PDB file of C-alpha atoms in Angstrom:
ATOM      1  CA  UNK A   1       0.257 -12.228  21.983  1.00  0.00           C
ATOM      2  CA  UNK A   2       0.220  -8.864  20.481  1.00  0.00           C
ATOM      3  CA  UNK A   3       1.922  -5.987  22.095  1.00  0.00           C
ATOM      4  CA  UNK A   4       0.189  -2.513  20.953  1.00  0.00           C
ATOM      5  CA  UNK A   5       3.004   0.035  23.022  1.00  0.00           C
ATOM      6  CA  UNK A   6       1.398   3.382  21.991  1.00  0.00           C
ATOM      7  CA  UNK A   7      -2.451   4.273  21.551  1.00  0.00           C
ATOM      8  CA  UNK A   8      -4.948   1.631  20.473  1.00  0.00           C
ATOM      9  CA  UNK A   9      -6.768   4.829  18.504  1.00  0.00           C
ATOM     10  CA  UNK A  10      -3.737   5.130  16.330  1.00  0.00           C
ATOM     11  CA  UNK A  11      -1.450   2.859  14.383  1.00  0.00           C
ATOM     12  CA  UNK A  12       1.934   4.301  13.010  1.00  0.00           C
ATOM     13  CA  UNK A  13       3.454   2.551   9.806  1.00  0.00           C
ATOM     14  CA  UNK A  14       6.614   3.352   8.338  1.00  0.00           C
ATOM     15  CA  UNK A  15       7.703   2.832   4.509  1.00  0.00           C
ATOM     16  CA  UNK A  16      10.980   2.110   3.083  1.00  0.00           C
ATOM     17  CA  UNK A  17      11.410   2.773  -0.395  1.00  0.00           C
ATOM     18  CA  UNK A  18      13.274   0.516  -2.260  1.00  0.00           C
ATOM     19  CA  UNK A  19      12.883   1.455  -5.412  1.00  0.00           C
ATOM     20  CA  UNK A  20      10.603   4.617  -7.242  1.00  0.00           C
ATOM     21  CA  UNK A  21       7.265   4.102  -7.450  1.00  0.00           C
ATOM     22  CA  UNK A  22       4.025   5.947  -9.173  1.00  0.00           C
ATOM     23  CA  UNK A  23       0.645   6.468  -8.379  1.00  0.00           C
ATOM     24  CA  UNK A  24      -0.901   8.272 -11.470  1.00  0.00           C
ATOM     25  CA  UNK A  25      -3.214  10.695 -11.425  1.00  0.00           C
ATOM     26  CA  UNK A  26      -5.405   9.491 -14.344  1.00  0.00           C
ATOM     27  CA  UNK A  27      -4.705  13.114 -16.310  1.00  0.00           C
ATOM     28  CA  UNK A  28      -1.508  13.564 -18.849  1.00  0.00           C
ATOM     29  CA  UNK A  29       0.266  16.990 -19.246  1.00  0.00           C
ATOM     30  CA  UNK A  30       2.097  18.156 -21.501  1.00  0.00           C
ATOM     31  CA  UNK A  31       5.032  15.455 -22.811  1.00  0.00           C
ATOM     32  CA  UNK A  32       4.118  12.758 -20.447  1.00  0.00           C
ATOM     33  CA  UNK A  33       0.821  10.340 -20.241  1.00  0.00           C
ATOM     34  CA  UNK A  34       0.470   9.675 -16.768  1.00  0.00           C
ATOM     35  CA  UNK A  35       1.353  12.059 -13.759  1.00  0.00           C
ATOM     36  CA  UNK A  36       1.767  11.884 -10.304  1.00  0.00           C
ATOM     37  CA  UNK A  37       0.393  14.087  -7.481  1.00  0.00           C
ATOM     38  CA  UNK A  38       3.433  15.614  -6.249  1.00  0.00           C
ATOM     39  CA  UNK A  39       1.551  17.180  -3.505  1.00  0.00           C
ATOM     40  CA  UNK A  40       0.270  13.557  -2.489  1.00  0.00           C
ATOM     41  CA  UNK A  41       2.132  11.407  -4.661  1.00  0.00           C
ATOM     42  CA  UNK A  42       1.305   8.440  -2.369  1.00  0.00           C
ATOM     43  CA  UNK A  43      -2.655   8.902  -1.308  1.00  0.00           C
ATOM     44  CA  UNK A  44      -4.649   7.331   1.316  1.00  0.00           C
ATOM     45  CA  UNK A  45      -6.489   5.449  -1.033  1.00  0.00           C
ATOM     46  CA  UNK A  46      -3.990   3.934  -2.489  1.00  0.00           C
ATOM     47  CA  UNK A  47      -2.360   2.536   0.712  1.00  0.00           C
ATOM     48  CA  UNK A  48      -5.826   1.185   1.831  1.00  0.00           C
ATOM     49  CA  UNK A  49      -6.347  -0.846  -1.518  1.00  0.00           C
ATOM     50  CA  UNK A  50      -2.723  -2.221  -1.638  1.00  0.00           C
ATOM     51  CA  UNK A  51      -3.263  -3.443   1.645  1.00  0.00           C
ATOM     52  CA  UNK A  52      -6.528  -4.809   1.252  1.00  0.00           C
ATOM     53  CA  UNK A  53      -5.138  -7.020  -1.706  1.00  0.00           C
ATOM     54  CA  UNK A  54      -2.204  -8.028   0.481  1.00  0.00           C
ATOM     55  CA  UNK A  55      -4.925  -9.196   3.303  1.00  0.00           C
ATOM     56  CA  UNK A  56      -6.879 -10.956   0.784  1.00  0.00           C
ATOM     57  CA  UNK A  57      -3.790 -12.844  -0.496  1.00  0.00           C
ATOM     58  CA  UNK A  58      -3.126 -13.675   2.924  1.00  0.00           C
ATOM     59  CA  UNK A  59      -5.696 -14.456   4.334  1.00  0.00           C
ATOM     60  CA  UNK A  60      -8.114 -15.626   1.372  1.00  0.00           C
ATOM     61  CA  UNK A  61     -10.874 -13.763  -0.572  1.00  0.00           C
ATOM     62  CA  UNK A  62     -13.950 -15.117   1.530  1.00  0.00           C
ATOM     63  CA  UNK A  63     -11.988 -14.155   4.756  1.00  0.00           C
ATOM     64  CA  UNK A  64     -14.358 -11.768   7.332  1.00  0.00           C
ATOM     65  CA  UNK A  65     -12.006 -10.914   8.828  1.00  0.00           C
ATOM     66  CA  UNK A  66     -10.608  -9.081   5.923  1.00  0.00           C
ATOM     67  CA  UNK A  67     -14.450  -7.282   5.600  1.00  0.00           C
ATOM     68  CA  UNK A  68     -13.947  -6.464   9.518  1.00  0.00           C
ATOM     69  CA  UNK A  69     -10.695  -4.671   9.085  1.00  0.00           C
ATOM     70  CA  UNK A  70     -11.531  -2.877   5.676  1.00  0.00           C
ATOM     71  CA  UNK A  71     -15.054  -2.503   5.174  1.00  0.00           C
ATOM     72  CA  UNK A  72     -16.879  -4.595   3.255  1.00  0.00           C
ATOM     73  CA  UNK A  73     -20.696  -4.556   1.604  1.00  0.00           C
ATOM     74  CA  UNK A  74     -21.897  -5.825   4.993  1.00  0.00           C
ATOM     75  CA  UNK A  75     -19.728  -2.654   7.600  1.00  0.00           C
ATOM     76  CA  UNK A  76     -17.757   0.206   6.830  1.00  0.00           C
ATOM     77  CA  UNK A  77     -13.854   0.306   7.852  1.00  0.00           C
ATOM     78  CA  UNK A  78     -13.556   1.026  11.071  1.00  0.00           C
ATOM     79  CA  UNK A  79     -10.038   2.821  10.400  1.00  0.00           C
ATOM     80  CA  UNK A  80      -9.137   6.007   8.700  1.00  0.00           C
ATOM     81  CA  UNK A  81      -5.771   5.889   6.215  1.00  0.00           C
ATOM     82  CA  UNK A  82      -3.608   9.288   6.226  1.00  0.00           C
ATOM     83  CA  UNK A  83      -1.921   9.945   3.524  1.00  0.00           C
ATOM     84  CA  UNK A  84       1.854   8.590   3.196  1.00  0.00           C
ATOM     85  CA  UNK A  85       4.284  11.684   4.280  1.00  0.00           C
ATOM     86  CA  UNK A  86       7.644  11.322   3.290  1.00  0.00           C
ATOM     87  CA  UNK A  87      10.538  12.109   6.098  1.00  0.00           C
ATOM     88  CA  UNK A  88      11.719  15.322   5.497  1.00  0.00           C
ATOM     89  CA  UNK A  89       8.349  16.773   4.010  1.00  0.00           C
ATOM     90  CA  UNK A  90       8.897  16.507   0.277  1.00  0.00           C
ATOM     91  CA  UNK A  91       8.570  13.751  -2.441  1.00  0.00           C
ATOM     92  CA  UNK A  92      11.575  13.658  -4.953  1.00  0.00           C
ATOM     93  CA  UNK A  93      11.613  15.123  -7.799  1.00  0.00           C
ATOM     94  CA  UNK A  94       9.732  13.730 -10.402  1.00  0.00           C
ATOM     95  CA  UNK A  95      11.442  11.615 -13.084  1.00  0.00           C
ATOM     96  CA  UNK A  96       9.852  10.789 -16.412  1.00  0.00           C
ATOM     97  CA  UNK A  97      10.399   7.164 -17.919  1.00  0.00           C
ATOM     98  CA  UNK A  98       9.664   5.870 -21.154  1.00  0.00           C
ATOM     99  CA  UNK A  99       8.459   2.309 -21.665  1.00  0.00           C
ATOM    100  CA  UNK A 100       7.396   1.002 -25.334  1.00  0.00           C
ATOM    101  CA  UNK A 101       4.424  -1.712 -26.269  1.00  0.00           C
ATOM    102  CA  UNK A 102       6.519  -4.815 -27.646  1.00  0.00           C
ATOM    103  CA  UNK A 103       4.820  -6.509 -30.832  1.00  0.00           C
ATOM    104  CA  UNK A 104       4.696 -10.482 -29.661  1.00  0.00           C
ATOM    105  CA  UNK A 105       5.101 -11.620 -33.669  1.00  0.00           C
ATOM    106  CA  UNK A 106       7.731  -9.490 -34.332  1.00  0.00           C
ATOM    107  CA  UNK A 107       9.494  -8.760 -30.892  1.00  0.00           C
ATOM    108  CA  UNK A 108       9.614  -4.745 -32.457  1.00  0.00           C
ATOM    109  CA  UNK A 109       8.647  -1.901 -30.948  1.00  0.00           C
ATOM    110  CA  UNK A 110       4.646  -1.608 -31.992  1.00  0.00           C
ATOM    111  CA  UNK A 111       3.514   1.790 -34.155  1.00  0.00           C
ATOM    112  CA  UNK A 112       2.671   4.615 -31.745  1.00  0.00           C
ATOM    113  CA  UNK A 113       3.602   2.614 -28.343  1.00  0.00           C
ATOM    114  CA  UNK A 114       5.616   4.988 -26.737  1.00  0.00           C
ATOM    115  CA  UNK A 115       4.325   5.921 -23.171  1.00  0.00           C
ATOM    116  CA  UNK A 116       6.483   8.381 -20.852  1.00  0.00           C
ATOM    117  CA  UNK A 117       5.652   8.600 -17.441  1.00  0.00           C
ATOM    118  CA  UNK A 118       6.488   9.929 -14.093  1.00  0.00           C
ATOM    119  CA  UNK A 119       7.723   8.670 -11.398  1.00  0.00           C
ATOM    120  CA  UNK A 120       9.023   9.553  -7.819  1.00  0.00           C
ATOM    121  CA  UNK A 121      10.834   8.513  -4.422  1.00  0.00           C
ATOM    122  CA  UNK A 122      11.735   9.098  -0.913  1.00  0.00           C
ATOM    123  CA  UNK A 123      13.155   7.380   0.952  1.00  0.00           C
ATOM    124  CA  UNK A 124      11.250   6.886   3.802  1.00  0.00           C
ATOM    125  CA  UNK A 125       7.670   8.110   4.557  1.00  0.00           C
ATOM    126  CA  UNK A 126       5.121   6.942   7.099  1.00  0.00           C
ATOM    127  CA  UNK A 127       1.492   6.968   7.520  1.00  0.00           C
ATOM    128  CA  UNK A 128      -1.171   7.104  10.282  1.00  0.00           C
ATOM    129  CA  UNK A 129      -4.241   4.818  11.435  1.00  0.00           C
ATOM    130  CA  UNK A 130      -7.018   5.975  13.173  1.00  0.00           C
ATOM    131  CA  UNK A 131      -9.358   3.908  14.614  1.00  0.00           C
ATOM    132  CA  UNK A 132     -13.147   5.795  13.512  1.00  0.00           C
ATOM    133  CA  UNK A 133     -15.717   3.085  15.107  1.00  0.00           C
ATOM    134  CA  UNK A 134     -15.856   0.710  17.930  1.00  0.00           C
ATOM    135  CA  UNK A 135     -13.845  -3.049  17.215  1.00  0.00           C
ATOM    136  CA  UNK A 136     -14.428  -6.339  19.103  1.00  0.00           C
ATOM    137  CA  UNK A 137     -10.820  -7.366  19.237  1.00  0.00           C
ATOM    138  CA  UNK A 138      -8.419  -4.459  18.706  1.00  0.00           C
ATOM    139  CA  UNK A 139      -5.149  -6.489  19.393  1.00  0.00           C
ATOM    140  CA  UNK A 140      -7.036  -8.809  16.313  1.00  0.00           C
ATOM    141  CA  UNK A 141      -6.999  -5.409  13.913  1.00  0.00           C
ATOM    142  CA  UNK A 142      -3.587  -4.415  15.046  1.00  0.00           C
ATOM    143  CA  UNK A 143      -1.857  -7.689  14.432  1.00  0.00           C
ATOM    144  CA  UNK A 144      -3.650  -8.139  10.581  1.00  0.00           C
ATOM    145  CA  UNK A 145      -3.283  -4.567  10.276  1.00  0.00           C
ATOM    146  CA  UNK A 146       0.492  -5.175  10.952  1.00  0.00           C
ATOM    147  CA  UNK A 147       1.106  -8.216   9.418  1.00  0.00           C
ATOM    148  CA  UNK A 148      -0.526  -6.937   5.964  1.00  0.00           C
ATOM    149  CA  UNK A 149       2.047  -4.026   6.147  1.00  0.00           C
ATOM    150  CA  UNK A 150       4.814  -6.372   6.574  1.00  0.00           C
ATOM    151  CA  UNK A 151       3.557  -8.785   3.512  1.00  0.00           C
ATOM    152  CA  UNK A 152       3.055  -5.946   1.360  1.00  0.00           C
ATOM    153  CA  UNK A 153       6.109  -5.562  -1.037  1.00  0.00           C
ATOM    154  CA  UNK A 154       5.187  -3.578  -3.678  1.00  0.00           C
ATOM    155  CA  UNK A 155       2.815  -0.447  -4.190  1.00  0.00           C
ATOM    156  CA  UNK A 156       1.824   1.917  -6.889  1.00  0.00           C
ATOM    157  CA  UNK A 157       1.815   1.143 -10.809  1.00  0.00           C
ATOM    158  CA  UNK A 158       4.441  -1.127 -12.742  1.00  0.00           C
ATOM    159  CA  UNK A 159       4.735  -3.106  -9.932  1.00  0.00           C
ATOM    160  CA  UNK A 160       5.698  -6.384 -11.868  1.00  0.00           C
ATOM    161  CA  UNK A 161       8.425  -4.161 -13.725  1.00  0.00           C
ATOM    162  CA  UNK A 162      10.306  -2.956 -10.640  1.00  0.00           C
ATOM    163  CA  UNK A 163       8.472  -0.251  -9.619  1.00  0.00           C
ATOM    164  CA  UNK A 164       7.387   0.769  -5.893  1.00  0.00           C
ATOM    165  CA  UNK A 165       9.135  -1.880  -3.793  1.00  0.00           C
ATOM    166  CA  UNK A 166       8.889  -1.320  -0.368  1.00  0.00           C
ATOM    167  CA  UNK A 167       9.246  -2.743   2.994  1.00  0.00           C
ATOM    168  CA  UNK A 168       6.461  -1.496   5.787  1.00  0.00           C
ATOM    169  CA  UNK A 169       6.647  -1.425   9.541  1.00  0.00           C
ATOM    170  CA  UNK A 170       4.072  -0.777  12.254  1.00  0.00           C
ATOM    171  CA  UNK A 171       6.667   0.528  15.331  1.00  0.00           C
ATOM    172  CA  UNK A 172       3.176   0.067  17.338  1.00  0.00           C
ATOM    173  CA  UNK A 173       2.886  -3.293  17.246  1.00  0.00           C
ATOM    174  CA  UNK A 174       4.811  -6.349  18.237  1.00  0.00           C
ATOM    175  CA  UNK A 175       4.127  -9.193  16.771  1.00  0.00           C
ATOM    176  CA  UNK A 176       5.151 -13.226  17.957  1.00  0.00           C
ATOM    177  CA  UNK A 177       4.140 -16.249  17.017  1.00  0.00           C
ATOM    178  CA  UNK A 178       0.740 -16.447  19.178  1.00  0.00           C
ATOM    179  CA  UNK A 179      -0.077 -13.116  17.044  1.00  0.00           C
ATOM    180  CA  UNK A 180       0.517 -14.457  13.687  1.00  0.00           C
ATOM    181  CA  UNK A 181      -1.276 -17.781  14.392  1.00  0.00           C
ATOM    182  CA  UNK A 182      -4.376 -16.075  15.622  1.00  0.00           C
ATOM    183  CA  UNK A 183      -4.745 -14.101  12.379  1.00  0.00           C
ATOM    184  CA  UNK A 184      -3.976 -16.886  10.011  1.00  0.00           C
ATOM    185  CA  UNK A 185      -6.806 -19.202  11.915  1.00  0.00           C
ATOM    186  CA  UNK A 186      -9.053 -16.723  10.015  1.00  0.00           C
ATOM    187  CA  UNK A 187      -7.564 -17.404   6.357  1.00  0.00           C
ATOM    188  CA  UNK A 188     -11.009 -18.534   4.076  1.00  0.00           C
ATOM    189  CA  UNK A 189     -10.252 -22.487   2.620  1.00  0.00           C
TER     190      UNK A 189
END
């Protein structure tokens, strides 16, 4: 069974930052190839896609239920993603890393590789849920919606190099074993 203890409207998520993470902005500036928003260094869209990949991983590309939850081709999302706010109001300072292109014949640094970018950190922030449009089975949303949280591990760019590990909660929601099988009946073969 899952226990929703606040509003059904809203879902409340909480990040842990485990390590820095960045979400570029897609423009250089001056020194350094890719920025970061440090007004919204962590975006709405952002969340929304990580989480969608995490539900598709989970529960299988094919799955509706994914499409019922996020939107798909067929319904729009019936939820609205805030923005990630970090405790305390302000992202860290950004940092700017350097990472190089490695030659696979030589193992050498290749010619005009060099890429330095920024990167940031809290270490906590949490996010907001609101439910937009009607659902048939809101405990159904709130347990994917809160399991996908829980599953996701890693968000932002570089994520394979140690970048943006996380851990997310949903205080909301309770979760038990009734909960998790209900979702997982829905995984796509």
């Amino acid at each position: 069974m899952v226990v929703v203890t606040v509003n059904v409207n809203e879902l409340h998520f909480v990040i842990d930052f485990l390590s820095p993470f960045r979400v570029s902005t897609g423009q250089p500036a001056a020194g350094v190839d890719a920025t970061i928003d440090t007004d919204d260094a962590l975006p709405a869209t952002s969340l929304k896609g990580v989480m969608r990949a995490t539900a598709k991983h989970v529960l299988g590309e094919e799955a509706d239920l994914v499409g019922a939850v996020f939107g798909d081709a067929k319904q729009p999302c019936p939820w609205h993603w805030g923005d990630a706010v970090p405790t305390g109001g302000l992202w860290g300072r950004p940092q700017v890393t350097a990472r190089v292109r490695i030659d696979a014949a030589s193992h050498t640094a290749t010619r005009d590789m060099l890429a330095l970018t920024e990167e940031t950190t809290a270490a906590r922030a949490e996010f907001v849920l609101t439910r937009m449009a009607p659902v048939t089975d809101i405990e159904l949303h709130a347990a994917v919606l809160a399991m996908v949280a829980r599953a996701t591990r890693s968000l932002g760019a570089a994520r394979r190099r140690g970048l943006g590990w996380v851990s997310i909660t949903c205080p909301d929601v309770t979760l038990d074993r009734a909960a998790v099988e209900k979702v997982l009946a829905w995984r796509s073969v």
